PDB file of C-alpha atoms in Angstrom:
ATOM      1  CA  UNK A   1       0.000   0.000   0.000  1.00  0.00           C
ATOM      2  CA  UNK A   2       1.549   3.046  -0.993  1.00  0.00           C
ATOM      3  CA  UNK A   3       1.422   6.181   2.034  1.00  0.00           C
ATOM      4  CA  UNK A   4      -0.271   8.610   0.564  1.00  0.00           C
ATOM      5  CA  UNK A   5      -0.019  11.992   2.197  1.00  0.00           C
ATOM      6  CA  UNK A   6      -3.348  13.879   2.447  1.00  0.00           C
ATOM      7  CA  UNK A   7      -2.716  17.593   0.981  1.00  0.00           C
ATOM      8  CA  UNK A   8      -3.887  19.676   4.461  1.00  0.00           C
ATOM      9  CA  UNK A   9      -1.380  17.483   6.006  1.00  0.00           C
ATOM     10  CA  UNK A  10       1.515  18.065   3.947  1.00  0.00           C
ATOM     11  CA  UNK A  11       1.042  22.058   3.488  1.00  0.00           C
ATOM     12  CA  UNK A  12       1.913  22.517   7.423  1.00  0.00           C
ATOM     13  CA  UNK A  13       4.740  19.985   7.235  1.00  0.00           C
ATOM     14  CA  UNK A  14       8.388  20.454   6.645  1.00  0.00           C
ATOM     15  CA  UNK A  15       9.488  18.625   4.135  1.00  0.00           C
ATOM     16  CA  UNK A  16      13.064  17.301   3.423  1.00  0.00           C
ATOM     17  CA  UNK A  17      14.086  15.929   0.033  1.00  0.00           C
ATOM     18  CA  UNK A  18      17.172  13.814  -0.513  1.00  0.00           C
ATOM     19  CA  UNK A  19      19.128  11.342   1.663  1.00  0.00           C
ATOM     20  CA  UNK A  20      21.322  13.855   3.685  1.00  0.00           C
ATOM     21  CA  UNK A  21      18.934  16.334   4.800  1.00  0.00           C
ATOM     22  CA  UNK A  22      16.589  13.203   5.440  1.00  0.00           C
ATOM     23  CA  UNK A  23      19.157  12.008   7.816  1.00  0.00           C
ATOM     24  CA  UNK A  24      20.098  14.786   9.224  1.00  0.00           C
ATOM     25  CA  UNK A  25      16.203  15.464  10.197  1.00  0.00           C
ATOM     26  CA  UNK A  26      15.450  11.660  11.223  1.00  0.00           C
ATOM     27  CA  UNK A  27      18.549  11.917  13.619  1.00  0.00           C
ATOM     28  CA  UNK A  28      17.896  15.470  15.199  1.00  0.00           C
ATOM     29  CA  UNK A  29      14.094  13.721  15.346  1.00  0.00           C
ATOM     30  CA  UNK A  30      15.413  11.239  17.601  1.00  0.00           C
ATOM     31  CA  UNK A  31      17.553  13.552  19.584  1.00  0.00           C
ATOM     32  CA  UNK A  32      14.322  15.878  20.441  1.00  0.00           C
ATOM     33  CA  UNK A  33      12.142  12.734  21.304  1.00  0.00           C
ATOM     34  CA  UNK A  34      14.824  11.216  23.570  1.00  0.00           C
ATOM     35  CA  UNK A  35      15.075   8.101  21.581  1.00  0.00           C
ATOM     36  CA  UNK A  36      18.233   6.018  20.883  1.00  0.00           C
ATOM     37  CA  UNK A  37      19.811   7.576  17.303  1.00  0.00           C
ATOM     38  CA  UNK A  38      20.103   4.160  15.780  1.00  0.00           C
ATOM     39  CA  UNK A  39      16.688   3.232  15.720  1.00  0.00           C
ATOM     40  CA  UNK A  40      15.661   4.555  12.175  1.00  0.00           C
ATOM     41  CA  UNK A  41      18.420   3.423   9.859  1.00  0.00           C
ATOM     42  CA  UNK A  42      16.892   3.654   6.384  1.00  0.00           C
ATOM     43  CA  UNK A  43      19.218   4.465   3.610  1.00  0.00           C
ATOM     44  CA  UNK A  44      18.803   6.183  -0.208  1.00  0.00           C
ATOM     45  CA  UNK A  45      16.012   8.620   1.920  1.00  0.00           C
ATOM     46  CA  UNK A  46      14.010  10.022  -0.356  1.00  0.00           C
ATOM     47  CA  UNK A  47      11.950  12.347   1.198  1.00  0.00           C
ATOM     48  CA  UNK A  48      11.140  13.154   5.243  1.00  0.00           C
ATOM     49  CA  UNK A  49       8.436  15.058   6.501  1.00  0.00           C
ATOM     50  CA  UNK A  50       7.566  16.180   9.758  1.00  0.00           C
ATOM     51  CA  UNK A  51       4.308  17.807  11.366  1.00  0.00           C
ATOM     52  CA  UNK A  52       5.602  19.794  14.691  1.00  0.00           C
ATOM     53  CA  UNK A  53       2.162  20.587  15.827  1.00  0.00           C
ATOM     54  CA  UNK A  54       1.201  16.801  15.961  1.00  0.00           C
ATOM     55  CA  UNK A  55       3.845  15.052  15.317  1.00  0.00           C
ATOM     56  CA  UNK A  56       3.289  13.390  12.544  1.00  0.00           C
ATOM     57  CA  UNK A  57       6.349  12.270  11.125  1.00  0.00           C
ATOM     58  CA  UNK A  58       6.906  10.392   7.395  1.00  0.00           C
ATOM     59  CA  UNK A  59       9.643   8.972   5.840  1.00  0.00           C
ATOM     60  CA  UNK A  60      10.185   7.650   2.190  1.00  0.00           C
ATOM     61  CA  UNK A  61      13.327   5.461   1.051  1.00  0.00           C
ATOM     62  CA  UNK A  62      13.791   3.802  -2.211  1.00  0.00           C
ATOM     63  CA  UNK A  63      13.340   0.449  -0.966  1.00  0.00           C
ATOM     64  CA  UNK A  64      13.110  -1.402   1.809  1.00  0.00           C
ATOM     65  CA  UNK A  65      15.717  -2.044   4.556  1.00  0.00           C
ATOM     66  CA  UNK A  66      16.508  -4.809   6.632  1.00  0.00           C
ATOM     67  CA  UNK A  67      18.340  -4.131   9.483  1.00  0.00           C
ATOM     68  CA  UNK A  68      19.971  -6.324  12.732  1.00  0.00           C
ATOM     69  CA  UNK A  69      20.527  -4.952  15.847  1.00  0.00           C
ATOM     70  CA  UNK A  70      23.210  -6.930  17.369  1.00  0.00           C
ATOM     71  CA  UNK A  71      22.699  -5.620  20.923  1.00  0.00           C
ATOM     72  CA  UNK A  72      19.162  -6.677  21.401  1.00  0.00           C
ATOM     73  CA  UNK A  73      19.350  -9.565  18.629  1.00  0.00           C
ATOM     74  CA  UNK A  74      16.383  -8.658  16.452  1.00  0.00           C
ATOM     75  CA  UNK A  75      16.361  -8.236  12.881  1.00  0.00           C
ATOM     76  CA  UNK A  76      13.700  -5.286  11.812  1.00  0.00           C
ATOM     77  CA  UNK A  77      12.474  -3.966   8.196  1.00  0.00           C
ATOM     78  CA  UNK A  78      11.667  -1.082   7.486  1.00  0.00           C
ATOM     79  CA  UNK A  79       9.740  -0.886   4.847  1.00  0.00           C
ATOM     80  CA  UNK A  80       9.842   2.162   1.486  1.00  0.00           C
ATOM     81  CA  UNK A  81       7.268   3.819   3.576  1.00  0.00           C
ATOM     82  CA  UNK A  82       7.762   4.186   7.630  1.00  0.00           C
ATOM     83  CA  UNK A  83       4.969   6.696   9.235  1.00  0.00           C
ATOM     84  CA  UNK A  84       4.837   7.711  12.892  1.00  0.00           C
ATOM     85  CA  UNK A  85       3.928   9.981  15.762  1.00  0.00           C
ATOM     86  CA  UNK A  86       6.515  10.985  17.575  1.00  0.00           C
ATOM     87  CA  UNK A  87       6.155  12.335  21.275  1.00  0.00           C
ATOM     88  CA  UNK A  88       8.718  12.655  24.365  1.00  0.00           C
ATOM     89  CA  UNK A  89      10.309   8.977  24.430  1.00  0.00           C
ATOM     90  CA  UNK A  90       7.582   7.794  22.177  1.00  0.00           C
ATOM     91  CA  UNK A  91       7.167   6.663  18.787  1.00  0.00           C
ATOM     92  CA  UNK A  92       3.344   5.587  18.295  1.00  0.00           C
ATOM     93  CA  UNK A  93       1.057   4.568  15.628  1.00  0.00           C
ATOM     94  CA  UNK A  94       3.582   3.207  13.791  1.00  0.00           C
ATOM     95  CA  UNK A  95       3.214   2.019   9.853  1.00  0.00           C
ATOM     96  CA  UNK A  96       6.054   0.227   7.594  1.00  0.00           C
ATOM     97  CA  UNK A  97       8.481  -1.357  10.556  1.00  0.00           C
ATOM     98  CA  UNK A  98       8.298  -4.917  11.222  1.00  0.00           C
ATOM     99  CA  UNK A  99      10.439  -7.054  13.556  1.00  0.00           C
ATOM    100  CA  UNK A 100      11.388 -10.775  13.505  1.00  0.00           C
ATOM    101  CA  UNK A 101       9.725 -13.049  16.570  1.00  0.00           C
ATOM    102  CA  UNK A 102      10.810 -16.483  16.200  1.00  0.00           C
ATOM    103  CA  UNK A 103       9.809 -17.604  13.005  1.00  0.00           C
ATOM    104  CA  UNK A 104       7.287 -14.568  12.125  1.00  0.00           C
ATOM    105  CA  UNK A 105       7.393 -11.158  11.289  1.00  0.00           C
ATOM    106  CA  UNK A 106       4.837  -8.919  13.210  1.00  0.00           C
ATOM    107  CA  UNK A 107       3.990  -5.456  12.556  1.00  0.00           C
ATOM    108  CA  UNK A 108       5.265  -3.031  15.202  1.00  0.00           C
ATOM    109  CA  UNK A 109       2.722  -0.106  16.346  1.00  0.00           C
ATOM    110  CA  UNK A 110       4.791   1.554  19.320  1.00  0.00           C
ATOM    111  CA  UNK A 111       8.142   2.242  20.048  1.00  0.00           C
ATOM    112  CA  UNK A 112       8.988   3.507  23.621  1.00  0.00           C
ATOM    113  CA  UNK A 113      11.274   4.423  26.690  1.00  0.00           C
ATOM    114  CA  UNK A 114      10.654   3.872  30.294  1.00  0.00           C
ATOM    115  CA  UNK A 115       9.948   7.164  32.412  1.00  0.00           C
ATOM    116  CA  UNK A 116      10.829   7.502  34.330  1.00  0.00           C
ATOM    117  CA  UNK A 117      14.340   6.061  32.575  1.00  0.00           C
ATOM    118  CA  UNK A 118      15.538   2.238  33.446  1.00  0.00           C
ATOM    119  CA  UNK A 119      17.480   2.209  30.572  1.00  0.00           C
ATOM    120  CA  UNK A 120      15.064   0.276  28.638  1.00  0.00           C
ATOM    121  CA  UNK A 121      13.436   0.359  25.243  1.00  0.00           C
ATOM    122  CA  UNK A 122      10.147  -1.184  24.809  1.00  0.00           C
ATOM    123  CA  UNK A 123       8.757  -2.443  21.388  1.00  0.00           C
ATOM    124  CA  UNK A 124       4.765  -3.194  20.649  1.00  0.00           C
ATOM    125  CA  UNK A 125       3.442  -5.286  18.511  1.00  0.00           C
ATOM    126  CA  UNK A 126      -0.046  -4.944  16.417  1.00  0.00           C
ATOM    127  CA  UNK A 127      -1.822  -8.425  18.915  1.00  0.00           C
ATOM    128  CA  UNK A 128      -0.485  -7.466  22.145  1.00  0.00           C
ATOM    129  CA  UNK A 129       3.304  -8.803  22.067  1.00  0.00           C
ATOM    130  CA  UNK A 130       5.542  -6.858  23.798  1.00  0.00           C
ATOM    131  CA  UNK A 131       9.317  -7.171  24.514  1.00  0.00           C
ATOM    132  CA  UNK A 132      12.056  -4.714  26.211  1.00  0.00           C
ATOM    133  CA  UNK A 133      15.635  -4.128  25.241  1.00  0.00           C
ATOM    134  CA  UNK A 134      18.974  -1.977  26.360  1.00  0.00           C
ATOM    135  CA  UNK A 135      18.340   1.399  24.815  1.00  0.00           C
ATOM    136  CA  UNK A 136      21.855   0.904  23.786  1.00  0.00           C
ATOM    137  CA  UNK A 137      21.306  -1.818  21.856  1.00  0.00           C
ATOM    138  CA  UNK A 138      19.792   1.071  18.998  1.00  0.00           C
ATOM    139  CA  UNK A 139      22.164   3.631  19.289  1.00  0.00           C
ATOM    140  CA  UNK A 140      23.990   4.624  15.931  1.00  0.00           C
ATOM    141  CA  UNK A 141      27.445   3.476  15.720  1.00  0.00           C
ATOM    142  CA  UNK A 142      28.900   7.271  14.311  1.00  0.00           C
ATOM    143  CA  UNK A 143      28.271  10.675  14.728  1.00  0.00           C
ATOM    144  CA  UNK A 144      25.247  12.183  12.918  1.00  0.00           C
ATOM    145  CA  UNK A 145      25.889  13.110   9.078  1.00  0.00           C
ATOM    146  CA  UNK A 146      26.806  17.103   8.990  1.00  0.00           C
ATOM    147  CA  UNK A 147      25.133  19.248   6.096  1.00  0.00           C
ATOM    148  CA  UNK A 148      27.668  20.464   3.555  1.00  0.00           C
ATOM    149  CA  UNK A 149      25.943  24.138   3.875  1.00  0.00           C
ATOM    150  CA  UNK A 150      24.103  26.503   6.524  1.00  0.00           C
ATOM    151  CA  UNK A 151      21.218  24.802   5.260  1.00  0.00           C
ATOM    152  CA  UNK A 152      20.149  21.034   5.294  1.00  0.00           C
ATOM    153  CA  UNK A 153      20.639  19.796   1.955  1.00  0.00           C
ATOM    154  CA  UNK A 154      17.554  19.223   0.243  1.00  0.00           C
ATOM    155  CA  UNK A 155      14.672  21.043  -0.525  1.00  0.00           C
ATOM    156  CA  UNK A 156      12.723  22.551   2.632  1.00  0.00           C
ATOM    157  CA  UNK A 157       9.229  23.543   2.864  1.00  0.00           C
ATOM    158  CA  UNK A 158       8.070  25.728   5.720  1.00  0.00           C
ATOM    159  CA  UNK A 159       4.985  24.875   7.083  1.00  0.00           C
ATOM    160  CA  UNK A 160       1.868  27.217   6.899  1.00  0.00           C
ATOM    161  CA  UNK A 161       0.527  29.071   9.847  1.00  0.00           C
ATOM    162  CA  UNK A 162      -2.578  29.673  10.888  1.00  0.00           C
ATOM    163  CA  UNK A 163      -4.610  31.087  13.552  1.00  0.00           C
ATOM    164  CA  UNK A 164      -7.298  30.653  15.877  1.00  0.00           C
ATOM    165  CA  UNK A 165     -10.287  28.580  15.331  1.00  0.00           C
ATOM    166  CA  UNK A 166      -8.800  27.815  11.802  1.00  0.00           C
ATOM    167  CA  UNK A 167      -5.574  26.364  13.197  1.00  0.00           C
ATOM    168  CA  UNK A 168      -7.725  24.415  15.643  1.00  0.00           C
ATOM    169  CA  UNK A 169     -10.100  23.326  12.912  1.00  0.00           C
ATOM    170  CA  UNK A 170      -6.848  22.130  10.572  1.00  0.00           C
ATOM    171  CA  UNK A 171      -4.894  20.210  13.602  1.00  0.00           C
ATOM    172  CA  UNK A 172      -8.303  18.099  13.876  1.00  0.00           C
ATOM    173  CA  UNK A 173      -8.513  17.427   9.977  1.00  0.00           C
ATOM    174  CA  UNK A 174      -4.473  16.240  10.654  1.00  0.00           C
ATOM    175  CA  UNK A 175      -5.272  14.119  13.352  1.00  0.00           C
ATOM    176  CA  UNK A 176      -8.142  12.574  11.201  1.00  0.00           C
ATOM    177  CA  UNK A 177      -5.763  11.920   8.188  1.00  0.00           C
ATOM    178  CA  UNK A 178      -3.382  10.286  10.654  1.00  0.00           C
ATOM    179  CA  UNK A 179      -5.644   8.037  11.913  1.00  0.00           C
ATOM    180  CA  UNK A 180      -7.109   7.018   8.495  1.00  0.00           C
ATOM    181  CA  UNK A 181      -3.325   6.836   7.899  1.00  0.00           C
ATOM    182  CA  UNK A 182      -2.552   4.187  11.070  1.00  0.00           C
ATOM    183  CA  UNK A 183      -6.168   2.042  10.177  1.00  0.00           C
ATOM    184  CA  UNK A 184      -5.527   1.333   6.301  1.00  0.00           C
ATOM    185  CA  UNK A 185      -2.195  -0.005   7.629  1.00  0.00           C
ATOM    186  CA  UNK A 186      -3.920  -2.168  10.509  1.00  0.00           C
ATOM    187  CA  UNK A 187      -6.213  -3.407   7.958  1.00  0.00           C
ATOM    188  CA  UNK A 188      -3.499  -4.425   5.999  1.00  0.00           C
ATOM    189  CA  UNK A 189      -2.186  -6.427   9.077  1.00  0.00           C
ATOM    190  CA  UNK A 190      -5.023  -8.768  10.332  1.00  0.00           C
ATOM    191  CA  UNK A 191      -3.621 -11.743   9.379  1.00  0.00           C
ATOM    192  CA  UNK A 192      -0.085 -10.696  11.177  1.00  0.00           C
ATOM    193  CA  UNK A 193      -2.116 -10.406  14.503  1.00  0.00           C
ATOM    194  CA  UNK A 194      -3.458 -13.935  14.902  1.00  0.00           C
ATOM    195  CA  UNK A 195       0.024 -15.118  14.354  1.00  0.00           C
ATOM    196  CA  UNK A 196       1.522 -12.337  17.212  1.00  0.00           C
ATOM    197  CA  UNK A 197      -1.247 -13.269  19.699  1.00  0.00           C
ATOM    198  CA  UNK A 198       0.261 -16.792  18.885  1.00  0.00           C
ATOM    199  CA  UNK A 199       3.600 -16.299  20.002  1.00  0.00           C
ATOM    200  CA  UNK A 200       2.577 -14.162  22.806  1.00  0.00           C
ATOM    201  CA  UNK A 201       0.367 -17.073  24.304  1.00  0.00           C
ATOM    202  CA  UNK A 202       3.487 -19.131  24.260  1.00  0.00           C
ATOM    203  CA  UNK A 203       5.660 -16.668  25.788  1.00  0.00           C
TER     204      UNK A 203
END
């Protein structure tokens, strides 16, 4: 299913095209939520977007990614499309990341930290699994990539302001688009939450 991001949403969103300043932004993203800098590592990033007011947050690579994190010993795809709200310590509502348990792949929804902090990451599955690992485990090996001007490389959009009862009217239409946003994806997903309640019966 291709992410398709509603118009109203988009217009108050900056937007970030090209793999560096798409890095750049995913890794300053992780910074502000106080989540471990590792966690995203998609490559060839094609575009980034990001919704302060809500924190809706969108990222587009060329293709998918699969990734293992040594520390916690999980592999996790990520797929063309990732979506997300991100919060303090919180990544919810999650679309396009998918983690290996046992023998399946279930869908992840929510990505957190402890507070108040134990040094723990906890991951949520779509079914009701959940499992905790080091927040080390998904920190980024390097330093964060540096732009090559004043400006993030890429194109940047500034987001539109508004005020008043429009701006309250347009953060409701955003929250709406999210959410059709995070159900198309769970609909997608049914059959990946039989298996997950599976595996969490036996665990």
């Amino acid at each position: 299913m291709t992410l398709t991001i509603p118009d109203d949403v988009r217009a108050k969103a900056e937007v970030y095209t090209g793999d560096e300043a798409g890095q750049i932004k995913t890794r300053l993203l992780l910074e502000e939520t106080g989540l471990p800098s590792g966690l995203l590592p998609l490559r060839d990033i094609i575009e980034c977007g990001y919704v302060e007011e809500t924190g809706f947050v969108w990222l587009k690579q060329k293709k998918k990614v699969d990734h293992y994190f040594a520390g916690a010993g999980r592999h996790v795809t990520y797929g063309a499309e990732v979506s997300a709200v991100a919060e303090k310590g919180r990544l919810k509502k999650i679309t396009g990341v998918k983690a290996k348990e046992l023998l399946i792949w279930v869908t992840l929804h929510e990505i957190c930290v402890d507070d108040p902090p134990t040094g723990k990451l906890v991951c949520k599955a779509i079914g009701g699994l959940s499992r905790s690992f080091p927040v080390e485990a998904f920190e980024a090996d390097g330093p964060p990539p540096q732009p090559k001007n004043n400006l993030a490389a890429g194109e940047v959009v500034a987001k539109k302001e508004s005020n008043g009862e429009e701006k309250k009217e347009e953060e409701k239409e955003e929250e709406k688009a999210i959410d059709e946003i995070d159900e198309k994806m769970k609909e997608m997903n049914k059959g990946e939450v039989v298996q997950a309640e599976g595996v969490a019966a036996k665990n």
